[in-house]
Tab-separated table of C-alpha atoms and ligand atoms in Angstrom:
chain	number	residue	atom	x	y	z
S	791	MET	CA	30.965	81.912	-19.577
S	792	ALA	CA	29.378	85.326	-18.563
S	793	LEU	CA	26.583	86.887	-20.549
S	794	LEU	CA	28.875	89.671	-21.349
S	795	GLU	CA	32.714	89.310	-21.586
S	796	VAL	CA	34.851	92.281	-22.659
S	797	THR	CA	38.409	91.774	-23.264
S	798	ASP	CA	41.023	94.451	-23.746
S	799	LEU	CA	38.666	97.125	-25.009
S	800	ARG	CA	40.003	100.138	-26.640
S	801	VAL	CA	38.121	103.257	-27.741
S	802	SER	CA	39.619	106.344	-29.183
S	803	PHE	CA	38.350	109.362	-31.100
S	804	ASP	CA	40.210	111.427	-33.763
S	805	THR	CA	39.586	115.009	-33.146
S	806	PRO	CA	40.983	118.159	-34.607
S	807	GLN	CA	43.104	118.565	-31.377
S	808	GLY	CA	44.563	114.958	-31.648
S	809	VAL	CA	43.533	111.544	-30.675
S	810	VAL	CA	41.521	111.147	-27.616
S	811	HIS	CA	42.383	107.735	-25.770
S	812	ALA	CA	39.124	107.304	-23.875
S	813	VAL	CA	39.347	103.538	-23.048
S	814	ARG	CA	42.840	102.023	-22.930
S	815	GLY	CA	42.636	98.251	-22.463
S	816	LEU	CA	39.750	97.353	-20.312
S	817	SER	CA	38.309	93.911	-19.456
S	818	PHE	CA	35.291	93.121	-17.460
S	819	GLY	CA	32.117	90.778	-17.520
S	820	VAL	CA	28.867	90.372	-16.103
S	821	GLY	CA	26.544	87.229	-15.678
S	822	GLU	CA	22.798	86.829	-15.628
S	823	GLY	CA	21.196	88.127	-12.358
S	824	ARG	CA	24.484	89.821	-11.428
S	825	THR	CA	25.426	93.492	-11.158
S	826	LEU	CA	28.612	95.079	-12.240
S	827	GLY	CA	29.379	98.654	-10.907
S	828	ILE	CA	31.551	100.896	-12.865
S	829	VAL	CA	32.936	103.759	-10.967
S	830	GLY	CA	35.397	106.628	-11.578
S	831	GLU	CA	35.564	110.344	-12.105
S	832	SER	CA	34.165	112.205	-14.916
S	833	GLY	CA	36.211	111.633	-18.086
S	834	ALA	CA	37.385	108.189	-16.892
S	835	GLY	CA	35.999	106.491	-19.995
S	836	LYS	CA	32.906	104.882	-18.363
S	837	SER	CA	30.264	106.006	-20.819
S	838	ALA	CA	32.530	105.710	-23.874
S	839	GLY	CA	33.208	102.021	-22.937
S	840	VAL	CA	29.750	100.930	-22.728
S	841	GLN	CA	28.457	103.091	-25.562
S	842	ALA	CA	31.178	101.655	-27.930
S	843	LEU	CA	29.721	98.107	-27.245
S	844	LEU	CA	26.425	99.163	-28.581
S	845	GLY	CA	27.735	101.038	-31.598
S	846	LEU	CA	26.589	104.359	-30.203
S	847	LEU	CA	29.821	106.144	-31.017
S	848	PRO	CA	29.832	106.223	-34.732
S	849	GLY	CA	33.165	108.326	-35.054
S	850	ALA	CA	35.009	106.085	-32.508
S	851	ARG	CA	37.950	103.705	-33.206
S	852	THR	CA	37.493	100.423	-31.124
S	853	GLY	CA	39.614	97.387	-30.397
S	854	GLY	CA	39.453	94.255	-28.278
S	855	ARG	CA	36.563	91.941	-27.960
S	856	ALA	CA	33.071	92.176	-26.401
S	857	LEU	CA	31.330	88.830	-26.478
S	858	PHE	CA	27.584	89.139	-25.814
S	859	ALA	CA	25.895	85.634	-25.513
S	860	GLY	CA	28.882	84.573	-27.494
S	861	ARG	CA	28.779	87.056	-30.302
S	862	ASP	CA	31.293	89.879	-30.702
S	863	LEU	CA	29.536	93.054	-30.560
S	864	LEU	CA	32.520	95.130	-31.791
S	865	THR	CA	32.514	93.312	-35.109
S	866	ALA	CA	28.785	93.275	-35.614
S	867	GLY	CA	27.218	95.323	-38.294
S	868	GLU	CA	24.851	98.467	-37.604
S	869	LYS	CA	21.652	96.444	-38.389
S	870	GLU	CA	22.543	93.804	-35.795
S	871	LEU	CA	23.528	96.238	-33.282
S	872	ARG	CA	20.262	98.163	-33.663
S	873	ARG	CA	18.456	94.889	-32.989
S	874	VAL	CA	20.588	94.260	-29.918
S	875	ARG	CA	19.949	97.765	-28.605
S	876	GLY	CA	16.127	97.462	-29.139
S	877	GLY	CA	16.180	93.916	-27.795
S	878	ARG	CA	18.483	91.957	-25.557
S	879	ILE	CA	20.326	95.041	-24.122
S	880	GLY	CA	18.530	97.846	-22.696
S	881	MET	CA	19.957	101.278	-21.762
S	882	VAL	CA	19.014	103.967	-19.349
S	883	PHE	CA	20.856	107.284	-19.343
S	884	GLN	CA	21.507	110.038	-16.828
S	885	ASP	CA	19.093	112.615	-18.288
S	886	PRO	CA	15.586	110.935	-18.788
S	887	LEU	CA	14.587	113.883	-20.871
S	888	ALA	CA	17.242	113.128	-23.353
S	889	GLY	CA	15.684	109.694	-23.808
S	890	LEU	CA	12.064	110.837	-24.114
S	891	HIS	CA	10.502	112.726	-26.962
S	892	PRO	CA	8.944	115.991	-25.624
S	893	LEU	CA	5.976	116.057	-27.844
S	894	TYR	CA	4.495	112.604	-27.193
S	895	PRO	CA	2.860	111.070	-24.151
S	896	VAL	CA	5.199	108.681	-22.376
S	897	GLY	CA	2.870	105.773	-22.678
S	898	ARG	CA	2.694	106.209	-26.462
S	899	GLN	CA	6.511	106.165	-26.609
S	900	ILE	CA	6.690	102.872	-24.410
S	901	ALA	CA	3.941	101.442	-26.737
S	902	GLU	CA	6.112	102.272	-29.711
S	903	ALA	CA	9.078	100.498	-28.182
S	904	VAL	CA	6.967	97.501	-27.499
S	905	ARG	CA	5.769	97.526	-31.199
S	906	ALA	CA	9.251	97.936	-32.479
S	907	HIS	CA	10.328	94.797	-30.731
S	908	ASP	CA	7.124	92.873	-31.577
S	909	PRO	CA	5.447	94.288	-34.724
S	910	GLY	CA	2.642	91.740	-34.679
S	911	ILE	CA	1.267	93.034	-31.394
S	912	GLY	CA	-1.843	95.221	-31.994
S	913	ARG	CA	-1.889	98.931	-30.998
S	914	ARG	CA	-4.353	98.447	-28.097
S	915	ARG	CA	-2.406	95.545	-26.600
S	916	ALA	CA	0.943	97.615	-27.017
S	917	ARG	CA	-0.894	100.468	-25.081
S	918	GLU	CA	-1.985	97.946	-22.347
S	919	ARG	CA	1.513	96.588	-22.237
S	920	ALA	CA	2.980	100.111	-21.874
S	921	ILE	CA	0.680	100.591	-18.742
S	922	GLU	CA	1.885	97.230	-17.360
S	923	LEU	CA	5.532	98.197	-17.810
S	924	LEU	CA	5.068	101.568	-16.176
S	925	ALA	CA	3.388	99.697	-13.230
S	926	LEU	CA	6.379	97.244	-13.238
S	927	ALA	CA	8.735	100.271	-13.012
S	928	GLY	CA	6.841	101.496	-10.007
S	929	VAL	CA	4.963	104.308	-11.537
S	930	PRO	CA	1.744	104.929	-9.391
S	931	ASP	CA	-1.521	105.321	-11.277
S	932	PRO	CA	0.181	104.171	-14.433
S	933	ALA	CA	-2.873	104.484	-16.799
S	934	ARG	CA	-3.149	108.147	-16.025
S	935	ARG	CA	0.633	108.678	-16.090
S	936	ALA	CA	0.814	106.965	-19.525
S	937	ALA	CA	-1.178	109.984	-20.987
S	938	ALA	CA	1.225	112.622	-19.553
S	939	TYR	CA	3.908	114.368	-21.660
S	940	PRO	CA	7.461	113.978	-20.191
S	941	HIS	CA	7.817	117.597	-18.811
S	942	ARG	CA	4.684	116.936	-16.606
S	943	LEU	CA	6.410	114.157	-14.690
S	944	SER	CA	8.861	114.524	-11.952
S	945	GLY	CA	12.514	113.526	-12.482
S	946	GLY	CA	12.020	110.353	-10.555
S	947	LEU	CA	8.848	109.392	-12.607
S	948	ARG	CA	10.642	110.250	-15.905
S	949	GLN	CA	13.373	107.946	-14.975
S	950	ARG	CA	10.888	105.202	-14.115
S	951	ALA	CA	9.254	105.929	-17.467
S	952	LEU	CA	12.669	105.440	-19.310
S	953	ILE	CA	13.402	102.344	-17.406
S	954	ALA	CA	9.842	101.024	-18.458
S	955	MET	CA	10.716	101.848	-21.992
S	956	ALA	CA	14.168	100.036	-21.783
S	957	LEU	CA	12.352	96.996	-20.317
S	958	ALA	CA	9.842	96.652	-23.226
S	959	PRO	CA	11.731	94.114	-25.299
S	960	GLY	CA	12.711	92.127	-22.161
S	961	PRO	CA	16.439	92.753	-22.237
S	962	ARG	CA	18.848	90.234	-20.639
S	963	LEU	CA	21.288	93.027	-19.868
S	964	LEU	CA	20.283	96.575	-18.598
S	965	ILE	CA	22.879	99.164	-18.715
S	966	ALA	CA	22.214	102.223	-16.473
S	967	ASP	CA	24.665	104.984	-17.012
S	968	GLU	CA	24.449	107.483	-14.081
S	969	PRO	CA	20.786	106.601	-13.677
S	970	THR	CA	20.546	108.707	-10.510
S	971	ALA	CA	22.791	111.774	-11.043
S	972	ALA	CA	20.121	114.195	-11.685
S	973	LEU	CA	17.884	112.993	-8.750
S	974	ASP	CA	17.814	113.994	-5.124
S	975	ALA	CA	18.801	111.509	-2.386
S	976	THR	CA	15.413	110.009	-1.535
S	977	VAL	CA	14.430	109.567	-5.191
S	978	ARG	CA	17.837	107.947	-5.827
S	979	ALA	CA	17.479	105.348	-3.294
S	980	GLN	CA	14.118	104.544	-4.718
S	981	ILE	CA	15.472	104.108	-8.310
S	982	LEU	CA	18.366	101.987	-7.013
S	983	ASP	CA	15.714	99.815	-5.221
S	984	LEU	CA	13.824	99.465	-8.434
S	985	LEU	CA	16.824	98.424	-10.471
S	986	ARG	CA	17.682	95.856	-7.766
S	987	ARG	CA	14.198	94.453	-7.836
S	988	LEU	CA	14.006	94.264	-11.549
S	989	ARG	CA	17.339	92.416	-11.650
S	990	ASP	CA	16.168	89.963	-9.207
S	991	GLU	CA	12.668	89.319	-10.454
S	992	ARG	CA	13.794	89.204	-14.133
S	993	GLY	CA	17.157	87.584	-13.717
S	994	MET	CA	18.752	90.338	-15.799
S	995	ALA	CA	22.373	91.285	-15.750
S	996	LEU	CA	22.796	94.815	-14.765
S	997	ILE	CA	25.619	97.298	-15.325
S	998	VAL	CA	25.448	100.475	-13.223
S	999	ILE	CA	27.754	103.433	-13.996
S	1000	SER	CA	28.336	106.191	-11.484
S	1001	HIS	CA	30.988	108.545	-10.435
S	1002	ASP	CA	29.922	107.782	-6.905
S	1003	LEU	CA	31.023	104.576	-5.145
S	1004	GLY	CA	28.073	105.170	-2.797
S	1005	VAL	CA	25.629	104.728	-5.574
S	1006	VAL	CA	26.900	101.063	-6.527
S	1007	ALA	CA	27.594	100.056	-3.026
S	1008	GLY	CA	24.108	98.636	-2.303
S	1009	LEU	CA	23.700	97.024	-5.815
S	1010	ALA	CA	26.902	95.790	-7.215
S	1011	ASP	CA	28.179	92.164	-6.798
S	1012	GLU	CA	31.420	93.252	-8.572
S	1013	VAL	CA	32.975	96.685	-8.925
S	1014	LEU	CA	35.300	98.063	-11.574
S	1015	VAL	CA	37.122	101.293	-10.674
S	1016	MET	CA	38.325	103.251	-13.743
S	1017	TYR	CA	41.002	105.733	-13.985
S	1018	GLY	CA	42.297	107.342	-17.096
S	1019	GLY	CA	40.563	104.782	-19.335
S	1020	LYS	CA	41.850	101.671	-17.605
S	1021	ALA	CA	40.949	99.552	-14.484
S	1022	ALA	CA	42.558	100.805	-11.373
S	1023	GLU	CA	40.971	98.070	-9.484
S	1024	ARG	CA	38.269	95.371	-9.843
S	1025	GLY	CA	36.659	92.879	-7.353
S	1026	GLY	CA	33.906	91.702	-5.322
S	1027	ARG	CA	32.043	94.510	-3.524
S	1028	HIS	CA	32.886	93.469	-0.007
S	1029	PRO	CA	36.611	92.927	-0.686
S	1030	LEU	CA	36.942	96.152	-2.584
S	1031	TYR	CA	35.128	98.276	-0.135
S	1032	ARG	CA	36.661	96.675	2.925
S	1033	ARG	CA	40.217	96.262	1.661
S	1034	PRO	CA	40.684	98.675	-1.226
S	1035	GLN	CA	44.194	98.229	-2.648
S	1036	HIS	CA	44.639	101.135	-5.043
S	1037	PRO	CA	45.365	104.446	-3.739
S	1038	TYR	CA	42.751	106.011	-6.175
S	1039	THR	CA	40.010	103.521	-4.791
S	1040	ARG	CA	40.976	104.556	-1.281
S	1041	GLY	CA	40.833	108.261	-2.258
S	1042	LEU	CA	37.311	107.771	-3.823
S	1043	LEU	CA	36.250	106.001	-0.686
S	1044	ALA	CA	37.554	108.660	1.499
S	1045	SER	CA	35.261	111.105	-0.444
S	1046	VAL	CA	32.089	109.322	0.140
S	1047	PRO	CA	30.477	109.648	3.471
S	1048	SER	CA	30.356	106.085	5.085
S	1049	ALA	CA	26.687	106.320	5.931
S	1050	ALA	CA	25.958	107.038	2.285
S	1051	LEU	CA	27.813	103.911	1.291
S	1052	PHE	CA	25.226	101.770	2.849
S	1053	ALA	CA	22.182	104.032	2.175
S	1054	GLY	CA	22.598	103.995	-1.493
S	1055	GLY	CA	24.846	106.948	-2.071
S	1056	GLY	CA	24.644	110.628	-2.187
S	1057	GLY	CA	25.126	113.252	0.424
S	1058	ALA	CA	27.945	115.626	1.141
S	1059	ARG	CA	31.467	114.960	-0.279
S	1060	LEU	CA	33.981	114.579	2.340
S	1061	ARG	CA	37.542	114.815	1.031
S	1062	PRO	CA	37.895	115.017	-2.732
S	1063	ILE	CA	41.128	113.687	-4.290
S	1064	PRO	CA	43.318	116.788	-4.984
S	1065	GLY	CA	44.603	117.300	-8.573
S	1066	PRO	CA	43.269	117.077	-11.967
S	1067	PRO	CA	42.492	113.950	-13.838
S	1068	PRO	CA	44.743	112.878	-16.696
S	1069	ASP	CA	44.464	114.297	-20.091
S	1070	PRO	CA	43.210	111.602	-22.522
S	1071	ARG	CA	44.780	113.389	-25.405
S	1072	ASP	CA	48.275	112.994	-23.794
S	1073	PRO	CA	48.428	109.726	-21.970
S	1074	GLN	CA	51.771	109.450	-20.174
S	1075	PRO	CA	53.826	106.274	-19.746
S	1076	GLY	CA	53.374	104.585	-16.380
S	1077	CYS	CA	50.559	104.712	-13.937
S	1078	ALA	CA	48.005	107.475	-14.758
S	1079	PHE	CA	47.309	108.200	-11.136
S	1080	ARG	CA	51.025	108.848	-10.343
S	1081	PRO	CA	50.866	112.757	-10.380
S	1082	ARG	CA	48.025	112.665	-7.891
S	1083	CYS	CA	49.141	109.647	-5.749
S	1084	PRO	CA	50.377	110.241	-2.202
S	1085	HIS	CA	52.551	107.044	-2.316
S	1086	ALA	CA	54.165	107.397	-5.865
S	1087	LEU	CA	57.482	105.585	-6.283
S	1088	ALA	CA	60.135	105.953	-9.042
S	1089	ARG	CA	58.873	102.586	-10.338
S	1090	CYS	CA	55.403	104.101	-11.002
S	1091	GLY	CA	57.021	105.505	-14.215
S	1092	GLU	CA	56.503	101.886	-15.467
S	1093	ASP	CA	52.942	100.813	-16.207
S	1094	PRO	CA	51.645	98.683	-13.229
S	1095	PRO	CA	49.966	95.468	-14.380
S	1096	LEU	CA	46.532	94.482	-13.115
S	1097	VAL	CA	47.413	91.721	-10.720
S	1098	PRO	CA	45.508	89.571	-8.184
S	1099	VAL	CA	45.730	90.777	-4.500
S	1100	ALA	CA	47.113	88.275	-2.112
S	1101	GLY	CA	44.358	85.734	-1.132
S	1102	ASP	CA	41.689	86.693	-3.516
S	1103	PRO	CA	42.196	85.720	-7.145
S	1104	ALA	CA	39.010	87.733	-8.100
S	1105	HIS	CA	40.311	90.950	-6.602
S	1106	LEU	CA	42.771	92.826	-8.940
S	1107	ALA	CA	44.525	96.128	-8.760
S	1108	ALA	CA	47.019	97.912	-10.936
S	1109	CYS	CA	49.364	99.326	-8.535
S	1110	TRP	CA	53.082	98.571	-7.605
S	1111	LEU	CA	52.240	98.744	-3.959
S	1112	VAL	CA	49.940	95.862	-4.222
S	1113	ARG	CA	51.277	92.730	-2.614
S	1114	GLY	CA	50.676	90.000	-5.336
S	1115	PRO	CA	50.072	86.257	-4.757
S	1116	GLU	CA	53.743	85.923	-4.732
S	1117	GLY	CA	54.187	88.408	-2.090
S	1118	ASP	CA	56.368	90.421	-4.450
S	1119	GLY	CA	55.026	93.967	-3.364
S	1120	PRO	CA	57.142	96.323	-1.197
O	1340	ADP	N1	32.566	111.711	-29.238
O	1340	ADP	C1	33.623	112.178	-28.582
O	1340	ADP	N2	34.599	112.675	-29.265
O	1340	ADP	C2	35.863	113.077	-28.651
O	1340	ADP	N3	36.139	112.762	-27.354
O	1340	ADP	C3	35.036	112.131	-26.720
O	1340	ADP	C4	33.833	111.840	-27.214
O	1340	ADP	N4	33.222	111.102	-26.305
O	1340	ADP	C5	33.869	111.202	-25.121
O	1340	ADP	N5	35.067	111.712	-25.295
O	1340	ADP	C6	36.291	111.807	-24.439
O	1340	ADP	O1	36.479	110.667	-23.876
O	1340	ADP	C7	36.830	110.762	-22.584
O	1340	ADP	C8	35.944	109.823	-21.729
O	1340	ADP	O2	34.663	110.292	-21.781
O	1340	ADP	P1	33.420	109.481	-21.047
O	1340	ADP	O3	33.587	108.007	-21.517
O	1340	ADP	O4	32.201	110.383	-21.386
O	1340	ADP	O5	33.811	109.602	-19.529
O	1340	ADP	P2	32.920	109.320	-18.245
O	1340	ADP	O6	31.667	108.701	-18.724
O	1340	ADP	O7	33.737	108.352	-17.428
O	1340	ADP	O8	32.627	110.582	-17.510
O	1340	ADP	C9	36.716	112.184	-22.110
O	1340	ADP	O9	37.893	112.833	-22.242
O	1340	ADP	C10	35.741	112.720	-23.172
O	1340	ADP	O10	36.075	114.155	-23.347
O	1341	MG	MG1	29.713	109.356	-18.514
């Protein structure tokens, strides 16, 4: 059994404008030492999906099951979730400034994260540990950087400081939500290298979320492509990039320069997919991608199930055009 096993996750928000259906029945998992990439356009439900697991969406309604080391996070109480967040699951967000307090030196904030997890550790030892963690996260001259305030650091160093903080309790799973969206291409590649190295050295499970298939290409063992709060396609990295089945995945791939796919992402967009994403306030029956799909059929008015692609039981796609194991596609 995988470290994290999410089954049929649903997340919705009650708003004055109506119910927002952010995640509509999503299943995925990740094992120790493995990386899952979650990809999709803005608004697909990527962040809501992982934040719901950690109890970070107080107003949300959730359904389904999310077993972490055998325990269901969706039924856990606030106290237990707080312990999980400061412990076995670490999280890194897009904007490192949002995760750092502007008025304290970064070393002190990391030392506090160390002490929160291990109250018995002395202040001096916690400070030393913070410097070790900064070094581990690839911050050069970590003793000097520990004394710096967040705004004195470059974007790349701030993201490294935030990763150091997430590593403080020795998490078994690290979730990085758009960890490189605010960084330029060179720094982005360095941060992705760092995540890969930390995963390998520490045997952590890693979930990397991005709107860019290029970002997860060099890192993920498995990729989940989300559209309109659901899985459009899921599979091993190589089968998914080499034989994409869902027209949405193909559209996303066509919008990433192929060089970027293997250099860790970024760069100019090629052909964006025309048309707007679906409105999560008003989910329509049938395939959510239908209005933008160049291959839509009458049958697409019915919800396509997520089915295995012929020849690869671990590669699944939700599209009527996919030839299933019984060869029942068109
Ligand atoms: N707290 C919230 N209240 C109402 N709607 C929300 C809230 N958080 C997210 N949403 C909506 O849920 C949908 C999915 O959002 P999100 O998970 O942030 O997408 P992604 O991370 O894929 O860009 C969006 O339509 C967003 O506006
Ligand atoms: Mg997001």
